[in-house]
Coordinates of C-alpha atoms and ligand atoms in Angstrom, one line a residue:
M1 CA -12.1 50.8 -5.4
G2 CA -10.5 48.7 -2.7
D3 CA -6.9 49.0 -1.3
T4 CA -4.0 48.9 -3.7
A5 CA -0.3 48.2 -3.2
K6 CA 2.3 50.4 -5.0
I7 CA 5.6 48.9 -6.1
G8 CA 8.4 50.9 -7.6
I9 CA 10.7 49.0 -9.8
G10 CA 13.3 50.3 -12.3
G11 CA 11.9 53.8 -12.1
K12 CA 8.3 52.7 -12.8
T13 CA 5.5 52.5 -10.2
V14 CA 2.8 50.0 -10.6
E15 CA -0.4 49.9 -8.6
L16 CA -1.6 46.4 -7.7
P17 CA -5.0 45.5 -6.4
V18 CA -5.3 44.1 -2.8
L19 CA -7.8 41.3 -2.5
K20 CA -9.7 40.6 0.7
G21 CA -10.8 37.1 1.8
T22 CA -13.6 36.3 4.3
T23 CA -10.9 36.3 7.0
G24 CA -7.1 35.9 7.1
P25 CA -4.5 38.1 5.5
D26 CA -5.2 40.2 2.4
V27 CA -3.3 39.3 -0.7
V28 CA -1.6 41.5 -3.3
D29 CA -2.8 40.5 -6.7
I30 CA 0.5 40.4 -8.7
R31 CA -0.9 38.8 -11.9
K32 CA -0.1 41.9 -14.0
L33 CA 3.3 42.5 -12.4
Y34 CA 5.4 40.7 -15.0
A35 CA 3.5 42.2 -18.0
E36 CA 3.9 45.7 -16.6
T37 CA 7.4 45.6 -15.1
D38 CA 9.2 42.6 -16.6
T39 CA 9.8 41.4 -13.0
F40 CA 8.9 38.2 -11.2
T41 CA 8.3 37.8 -7.5
Y42 CA 10.7 35.4 -5.6
D43 CA 9.2 33.1 -2.9
P44 CA 10.8 29.7 -2.6
G45 CA 8.7 27.5 -0.4
F46 CA 5.8 29.8 -1.0
T47 CA 6.1 31.4 2.5
S48 CA 4.3 34.5 1.4
T49 CA 2.3 33.4 -1.6
A50 CA -1.4 32.5 -2.0
S51 CA -1.4 30.0 -4.9
C52 CA -5.2 30.0 -5.3
E53 CA -8.6 31.2 -4.1
S54 CA -10.4 28.5 -2.0
K55 CA -13.6 28.2 0.1
I56 CA -12.7 24.9 1.7
T57 CA -10.4 25.3 4.7
F58 CA -9.1 28.2 6.7
I59 CA -6.2 28.2 9.1
D60 CA -5.2 30.9 11.5
G61 CA -1.7 29.7 12.5
D62 CA -1.1 32.3 15.1
A63 CA -4.4 31.6 16.9
G64 CA -4.2 27.9 16.4
I65 CA -7.5 27.8 14.5
L66 CA -8.5 25.3 11.8
L67 CA -11.9 25.6 10.1
H68 CA -13.5 23.3 7.4
R69 CA -16.1 25.3 5.5
G70 CA -16.3 27.5 8.6
Y71 CA -16.7 24.7 11.2
P72 CA -13.9 24.4 13.9
I73 CA -12.0 21.1 13.7
D74 CA -12.6 20.3 17.4
Q75 CA -16.4 20.6 16.9
L76 CA -16.2 18.3 13.9
A77 CA -14.0 15.8 15.7
E78 CA -16.3 15.7 18.6
K79 CA -19.7 15.9 16.9
S80 CA -19.4 14.8 13.3
S81 CA -18.3 11.6 11.5
F82 CA -15.6 11.3 8.8
L83 CA -18.1 10.6 6.1
E84 CA -20.1 13.7 7.1
V85 CA -16.9 15.7 7.0
C86 CA -16.2 14.3 3.5
Y87 CA -19.6 15.5 2.4
L88 CA -18.9 18.9 3.9
L89 CA -15.5 19.3 2.2
L90 CA -16.9 18.2 -1.2
H91 CA -20.2 20.1 -1.1
G92 CA -19.6 23.0 1.1
E93 CA -22.5 22.4 3.6
L94 CA -23.3 19.8 6.2
P95 CA -25.8 17.3 4.7
T96 CA -29.4 16.9 5.6
A97 CA -30.3 13.4 6.7
A98 CA -31.5 12.5 3.2
E99 CA -28.4 13.9 1.6
Y100 CA -26.2 12.0 4.0
A101 CA -28.1 8.7 3.3
T102 CA -27.5 9.2 -0.4
F103 CA -23.9 10.1 0.1
D104 CA -23.3 7.1 2.4
H105 CA -24.9 4.9 -0.3
N106 CA -22.7 6.4 -3.0
I107 CA -19.5 5.7 -1.1
T108 CA -20.3 2.2 0.1
Y109 CA -21.5 1.3 -3.4
H110 CA -17.9 2.0 -4.7
T111 CA -15.8 0.3 -1.9
M112 CA -14.9 -2.8 -4.0
L113 CA -12.0 -2.9 -6.3
H114 CA -12.0 -4.4 -9.8
E115 CA -11.2 -8.1 -9.4
Q116 CA -8.1 -7.8 -11.7
F117 CA -6.8 -5.0 -9.5
D118 CA -5.8 -7.5 -6.8
R119 CA -3.2 -9.0 -9.2
F120 CA -1.6 -5.7 -9.3
F121 CA -0.6 -6.0 -5.6
M122 CA 1.0 -9.4 -6.3
G123 CA 3.7 -7.7 -8.3
F124 CA 5.2 -6.1 -5.3
R125 CA 7.8 -7.5 -3.0
R126 CA 6.3 -8.5 0.4
D127 CA 8.6 -6.0 2.1
A128 CA 7.6 -3.1 -0.1
H129 CA 6.8 0.1 1.9
P130 CA 3.0 0.4 1.8
M131 CA 3.3 4.0 0.7
A132 CA 5.2 2.7 -2.4
I133 CA 2.2 0.5 -3.1
M134 CA -0.2 3.3 -2.4
V135 CA 1.4 5.7 -4.9
S136 CA 1.3 3.0 -7.7
A137 CA -2.0 1.5 -6.9
V138 CA -3.9 4.8 -6.7
G139 CA -2.2 5.9 -10.0
A140 CA -3.3 2.6 -11.5
L141 CA -7.0 3.3 -10.7
S142 CA -7.0 5.5 -13.8
A143 CA -6.3 2.3 -15.8
F144 CA -9.4 0.6 -14.3
Y145 CA -12.0 3.3 -14.2
H146 CA -11.9 5.1 -17.6
D147 CA -15.5 6.1 -17.2
S148 CA -14.7 8.7 -14.6
T149 CA -11.6 10.3 -16.0
N150 CA -13.2 13.0 -18.2
I151 CA -12.5 16.0 -16.1
D152 CA -14.8 18.2 -18.1
D153 CA -17.9 16.2 -17.1
P154 CA -19.2 17.2 -13.6
E155 CA -20.9 13.9 -13.1
Q156 CA -17.6 12.0 -13.8
R157 CA -15.8 14.3 -11.5
M158 CA -18.2 13.5 -8.7
I159 CA -18.0 9.7 -9.5
S160 CA -14.2 9.8 -9.4
A161 CA -14.4 11.6 -6.0
H162 CA -16.8 9.0 -4.6
R163 CA -14.6 6.2 -6.0
M164 CA -11.5 7.6 -4.5
I165 CA -13.0 8.1 -1.0
A166 CA -14.6 4.6 -1.2
K167 CA -11.7 2.6 -2.6
I168 CA -8.8 4.2 -0.7
P169 CA -9.5 2.2 2.5
T170 CA -9.7 -1.0 0.5
I171 CA -6.4 -0.3 -1.2
A172 CA -4.7 0.8 2.1
A173 CA -5.9 -2.4 3.9
R174 CA -4.7 -4.6 1.0
A175 CA -1.3 -2.9 1.1
Y176 CA -1.1 -3.9 4.8
K177 CA -2.5 -7.4 4.4
Y178 CA -0.1 -8.0 1.5
S179 CA 2.9 -7.1 3.7
L180 CA 1.7 -9.6 6.3
G181 CA 1.0 -12.4 3.8
Q182 CA -2.6 -12.6 4.9
P183 CA -5.6 -12.9 2.6
F184 CA -7.3 -9.7 1.5
V185 CA -10.5 -9.0 3.4
H186 CA -13.4 -7.7 1.2
P187 CA -15.2 -4.5 2.3
R188 CA -18.5 -4.8 4.1
N189 CA -21.0 -2.1 3.3
D190 CA -23.1 -2.7 6.4
L191 CA -20.2 -1.3 8.5
S192 CA -19.3 2.3 9.1
Y193 CA -16.3 3.8 7.1
A194 CA -13.9 3.3 10.0
E195 CA -15.2 0.0 11.1
N196 CA -15.0 -1.4 7.6
F197 CA -11.4 -0.2 7.3
L198 CA -10.4 -1.7 10.7
K199 CA -12.0 -5.0 9.7
M200 CA -10.2 -5.1 6.4
C201 CA -6.9 -4.5 8.2
F202 CA -7.3 -6.7 11.3
S203 CA -9.8 -9.5 10.7
V204 CA -8.7 -12.9 9.4
P205 CA -10.9 -15.7 7.9
A206 CA -10.0 -18.0 10.8
E207 CA -11.7 -15.9 13.5
D208 CA -14.7 -13.8 14.1
W209 CA -14.0 -10.0 14.3
K210 CA -16.0 -7.6 16.4
P211 CA -15.7 -3.9 16.1
N212 CA -14.6 -2.1 19.3
P213 CA -16.7 1.2 19.5
V214 CA -13.9 3.1 21.3
L215 CA -11.3 2.2 18.7
T216 CA -13.7 2.7 15.8
R217 CA -14.5 6.2 17.1
A218 CA -10.8 7.0 17.5
M219 CA -10.0 5.8 14.0
D220 CA -12.9 7.9 12.6
R221 CA -11.6 11.0 14.6
I222 CA -8.1 10.5 13.3
F223 CA -9.5 10.4 9.8
I224 CA -11.4 13.7 10.5
L225 CA -8.2 15.3 11.9
H226 CA -6.3 14.6 8.7
A227 CA -9.1 15.2 6.2
D228 CA -7.9 18.5 4.8
H229 CA -5.3 21.2 5.6
E230 CA -5.5 24.0 3.1
Q231 CA -2.7 24.5 0.5
N232 CA 0.0 22.2 2.1
A233 CA 2.7 20.5 0.0
S234 CA 0.7 17.5 -1.1
T235 CA -2.5 19.5 -1.8
S236 CA -0.6 22.0 -3.8
T237 CA 1.0 19.0 -5.7
V238 CA -2.5 17.7 -6.4
R239 CA -3.6 21.1 -7.7
L240 CA -0.5 21.5 -9.8
A241 CA -0.8 18.1 -11.3
G242 CA -4.5 18.7 -12.0
S243 CA -3.9 22.1 -13.5
S244 CA -2.5 20.4 -16.6
G245 CA -5.8 18.5 -17.0
A246 CA -4.4 15.2 -15.7
N247 CA -7.1 12.7 -14.5
P248 CA -8.0 12.8 -10.7
F249 CA -6.6 9.4 -9.9
A250 CA -3.1 10.4 -11.3
C251 CA -3.3 13.7 -9.4
I252 CA -4.1 11.9 -6.1
A253 CA -1.2 9.5 -6.7
A254 CA 1.1 12.6 -7.1
G255 CA -0.3 13.9 -3.7
I256 CA 0.5 10.6 -2.0
A257 CA 4.1 10.7 -3.3
C258 CA 4.5 14.2 -1.8
L259 CA 2.9 13.2 1.4
W260 CA 5.4 10.4 1.9
G261 CA 8.2 12.8 2.8
P262 CA 9.4 13.0 6.4
S263 CA 8.7 16.8 6.6
H264 CA 5.1 16.2 5.7
G265 CA 3.0 13.0 6.2
G266 CA 6.1 10.9 7.0
A267 CA 6.5 12.8 10.3
N268 CA 4.2 10.6 12.3
E269 CA 6.4 7.5 11.6
E270 CA 9.5 9.6 12.4
A271 CA 7.9 10.9 15.6
L272 CA 7.3 7.4 16.9
N273 CA 10.8 6.4 15.9
M274 CA 12.1 9.4 17.8
L275 CA 10.2 8.5 21.0
K276 CA 11.5 4.9 20.7
E277 CA 15.0 6.2 20.3
I278 CA 14.7 8.4 23.4
G279 CA 13.2 5.4 25.2
T280 CA 13.1 6.7 28.7
V281 CA 12.3 10.1 30.4
D282 CA 15.8 10.4 31.8
R283 CA 17.3 10.6 28.2
I284 CA 15.1 13.5 27.2
P285 CA 17.6 16.3 28.2
E286 CA 20.4 14.7 26.1
Y287 CA 18.1 14.4 23.1
V288 CA 16.8 17.9 23.4
Q289 CA 20.4 19.1 23.5
G290 CA 21.0 17.3 20.2
V291 CA 18.0 19.3 18.7
K292 CA 19.5 22.6 20.0
D293 CA 22.8 21.6 18.5
R294 CA 20.9 21.2 15.2
R295 CA 21.9 17.6 14.8
Y296 CA 18.3 16.6 14.2
R297 CA 14.8 18.0 14.6
L298 CA 12.2 17.2 17.1
M299 CA 9.7 15.3 15.0
G300 CA 6.1 16.1 15.6
F301 CA 7.0 19.6 16.5
G302 CA 6.8 22.8 14.5
H303 CA 4.7 23.8 11.6
R304 CA 4.9 26.1 8.6
V305 CA 1.6 27.7 9.4
Y306 CA 0.9 27.0 13.1
K307 CA 2.9 29.3 15.4
N308 CA 0.7 28.1 18.3
Y309 CA -0.6 24.7 19.5
D310 CA -1.9 22.8 16.4
P311 CA -5.6 22.4 17.2
R312 CA -5.5 18.9 15.7
A313 CA -2.8 17.9 18.2
K314 CA -5.1 18.7 21.1
V315 CA -7.8 16.4 19.9
M316 CA -5.1 13.8 19.0
Q317 CA -3.8 13.9 22.6
T318 CA -7.2 13.2 24.0
T319 CA -7.8 10.4 21.5
C320 CA -4.4 9.0 22.4
H321 CA -5.3 8.7 26.1
E322 CA -8.7 7.1 25.2
V323 CA -7.1 4.5 23.0
L324 CA -4.3 3.6 25.3
A325 CA -6.8 3.2 28.2
E326 CA -9.0 1.0 26.1
V327 CA -6.2 -1.3 25.0
G328 CA -4.7 -1.4 28.5
H329 CA -1.5 0.6 27.6
S330 CA -2.1 3.6 29.8
D331 CA 1.4 3.1 31.2
D332 CA 3.0 2.9 27.8
P333 CA 6.6 4.2 28.4
L334 CA 6.5 6.1 25.1
L335 CA 3.4 8.0 26.3
K336 CA 5.4 9.1 29.3
V337 CA 8.3 10.2 27.2
A338 CA 6.0 12.1 24.8
M339 CA 4.2 13.9 27.7
E340 CA 7.5 14.8 29.4
L341 CA 9.1 15.9 26.1
E342 CA 6.2 18.1 25.3
K343 CA 6.3 19.7 28.8
I344 CA 10.1 20.4 28.5
A345 CA 9.9 21.7 24.9
L346 CA 6.9 24.0 25.7
N347 CA 9.0 25.6 28.4
D348 CA 12.4 25.7 26.8
P349 CA 13.4 29.1 25.3
Y350 CA 14.8 27.4 22.1
F351 CA 11.3 26.1 21.2
V352 CA 9.4 29.0 22.7
E353 CA 11.3 31.6 20.8
R354 CA 10.8 29.7 17.5
K355 CA 7.1 29.1 18.3
L356 CA 7.5 25.4 18.0
Y357 CA 4.5 23.5 19.3
P358 CA 3.4 19.9 19.0
N359 CA 1.7 19.2 15.7
V360 CA -0.9 16.5 14.8
D361 CA 1.9 13.9 14.3
F362 CA 3.3 14.2 17.8
Y363 CA 0.6 11.9 19.4
S364 CA -0.7 10.2 16.3
G365 CA 2.2 7.6 16.2
I366 CA 1.6 6.3 19.7
T367 CA -2.2 6.2 19.1
L368 CA -1.9 4.4 15.8
R369 CA 0.5 1.9 17.3
A370 CA -1.9 1.2 20.1
L371 CA -4.7 0.7 17.5
G372 CA -2.4 -2.1 16.1
F373 CA -0.8 -0.4 13.1
P374 CA 2.9 -0.8 12.4
P375 CA 4.8 2.5 11.7
E376 CA 5.0 1.9 8.0
M377 CA 1.2 2.2 7.9
F378 CA 1.0 5.6 9.6
T379 CA 1.5 7.7 6.5
V380 CA -0.8 5.4 4.6
L381 CA -3.6 6.3 7.1
F382 CA -2.8 10.0 6.6
A383 CA -3.1 9.5 2.9
L384 CA -6.4 7.7 3.3
A385 CA -7.9 10.5 5.3
R386 CA -6.4 13.3 3.2
T387 CA -7.8 11.8 0.0
V388 CA -11.1 13.7 0.5
G389 CA -9.2 17.0 1.0
W390 CA -7.2 16.4 -2.1
I391 CA -10.2 15.5 -4.3
A392 CA -12.3 18.4 -2.9
Q393 CA -9.4 20.9 -3.6
W394 CA -8.9 19.3 -7.1
K395 CA -12.6 19.7 -7.9
E396 CA -12.7 23.3 -6.7
M397 CA -9.7 24.1 -8.9
I398 CA -11.2 22.4 -12.0
E399 CA -14.5 24.3 -11.4
D400 CA -12.7 27.7 -10.9
P401 CA -13.1 29.8 -14.1
S402 CA -9.8 31.5 -13.5
Q403 CA -7.9 28.2 -13.4
K404 CA -4.8 28.0 -15.5
I405 CA -2.0 25.5 -15.8
G406 CA 0.4 26.1 -12.9
R407 CA 3.7 27.3 -14.2
P408 CA 6.0 29.0 -11.7
R409 CA 8.9 31.0 -13.0
Q410 CA 12.5 31.1 -11.5
L411 CA 15.4 33.3 -10.7
Y412 CA 18.1 31.9 -13.0
T413 CA 21.6 31.9 -11.6
G414 CA 23.2 29.3 -13.9
A415 CA 25.7 29.9 -16.7
P416 CA 24.9 32.6 -19.3
Q417 CA 24.6 31.5 -23.0
R418 CA 27.8 29.9 -24.3
D419 CA 28.8 27.8 -27.2
Y420 CA 29.1 24.0 -27.2
V421 CA 32.6 22.6 -26.8
A422 CA 33.7 19.4 -28.5
V423 CA 34.8 16.7 -26.0
E424 CA 38.5 16.7 -27.1
K425 CA 38.7 20.5 -26.4
R426 CA 37.2 20.2 -22.8
G427 CA 39.1 20.2 -19.5
Ligands
LIG24 N1 12.7 20.8 15.8 C1 13.7 21.7 16.1 N2 13.8 22.9 15.5 C2 12.9 23.2 14.5 C3 11.8 22.3 14.2 C4 11.8 21.1 14.9 N3 10.8 20.2 14.6 N4 11.0 22.9 13.3 C5 11.6 24.1 13.0 N5 12.7 24.3 13.8 C6 13.5 25.5 13.8 C7 14.4 25.6 12.6 O1 15.7 25.0 12.9 C8 14.5 27.1 12.5 O2 15.4 27.6 13.4 P1 16.4 28.8 13.1 O3 15.4 30.0 12.7 O4 17.2 29.0 14.3 O5 17.2 28.4 11.9 C9 13.1 27.6 12.8 O6 12.6 26.6 13.7 C10 12.2 27.7 11.7 O7 12.2 26.5 10.9 P2 11.9 26.3 9.4 O8 12.5 25.1 8.9 O9 12.1 27.6 8.7 O10 10.3 26.1 9.5 P3 9.4 25.6 8.3 O11 8.1 26.3 8.4 O12 10.1 25.6 7.0 O13 9.2 24.1 8.7 C11 8.3 22.0 9.3 C12 8.0 23.5 9.1 C13 7.1 21.3 9.6 C14 9.0 21.4 8.1 C15 9.4 21.9 10.5 O14 8.8 22.5 11.7 C16 9.8 20.5 10.8 O15 10.7 20.0 10.1 N6 9.1 19.8 11.8 C17 9.4 18.4 12.0 C18 8.7 17.5 11.1 C19 7.2 17.5 11.4 O16 6.8 17.2 12.5 N7 6.4 17.6 10.3 C20 4.9 17.4 10.4 C21 4.2 18.7 10.1 S1 2.5 18.5 10.6 C22 1.8 17.4 9.5 C23 1.8 17.8 8.1 O17 1.2 18.8 7.8 O18 2.3 17.0 7.3

């Protein structure tokens, strides 16, 4: 018998099992608590609650460690490729050469969109935020690919996973091209995942387009850095949506909607806006004072889980320097502001005491801007990369025999039962 936790409530003592993971904090299994004590636990924002069992990603926020299937993120960013990381997240192991070749084929085979799908984009205003297009277009995939929406069929589940990973760059690039009023560029299956995406975004029929290996590698690495991040808000949204048996395309659309918020995926856009607003190094102290006066937050800083330097931010910082050097923007004034702001914040007691460190979004905005993307596209790129994490987590949930529909309870503090009052008797 392992450890147990005893809780005394209303004169009764219940003994609850304590479960151990491979690593990380133990969890108290409270599943029987309500049945035995008529009591719920209360944890808004899930700060102390493990919502599921998972084998995909592990984060040690105090040590600044992020592992996918056991492999450290910095090793994956340096040595792997995004498609290989996709395979790893979905299947649990790094692929053999033959497995990789098959996977690569399966993804590239699905990169095109149904021809009629293009008409869907035409319904949007040209100034629509591309995340608005992403939410709707990804949800609409379920209207086009009925043959992969039976969630009880493992083969259909895998096909929908491949379709999603393959088609999301095509949709994201179309959302961008549509905003520019430029023709859609079809995917090319002879290019790598990142090359193909950059081509669909930046090539035009009037000119030849050649991939730049430094920028392609940076794009691929940015995708790796965003591929999965355990049970964050959007992933939990995907799991919750999927727990009702909704089809995977609809679930990923729900995840994209959640990601859009400025506290989550929208932070990279906000971080760049913040750097622009600060503008020059001499304005940093005044801006930092505004943060301390709680007028606004330092975007790209702080994290619910990391109370140390976000390991993704380290890789992103290196990538940022590489990209800026390649495009000849090493003297970008915003980079100077970012580096100085980071230095000041890392030494300022306000940030030190609260364990606020740069997160992945701090340097990603400057990097993506140097790659040629406008700020509205930043969260789209995050969504593109996170799709594999969402679908891997969704698949794991569906395949978990203990899976149930997600149904949190509440602490009700509203009016007690009362009788309806006719309108003439109110007030
Ligand atoms: N700037 C200034 N103060 C901050 C910040 C920040 N960015 N983040 C947290 N704090 C302070 C906060 O005011 C509070 O102080 P006090 O205890 O004195 O009231 C303390 O730190 C704890 O904050 P919290 O809101 O309880 O922390 P949280 O875990 O709920 O919030 C967060 C996490 C990411 C929402 C928050 O740090 C934040 O708003 N950061 C800015 C947005 C951002 O960069 N988000 C991207 C996250 S990484 C990418 C992703 O996963 O989507």
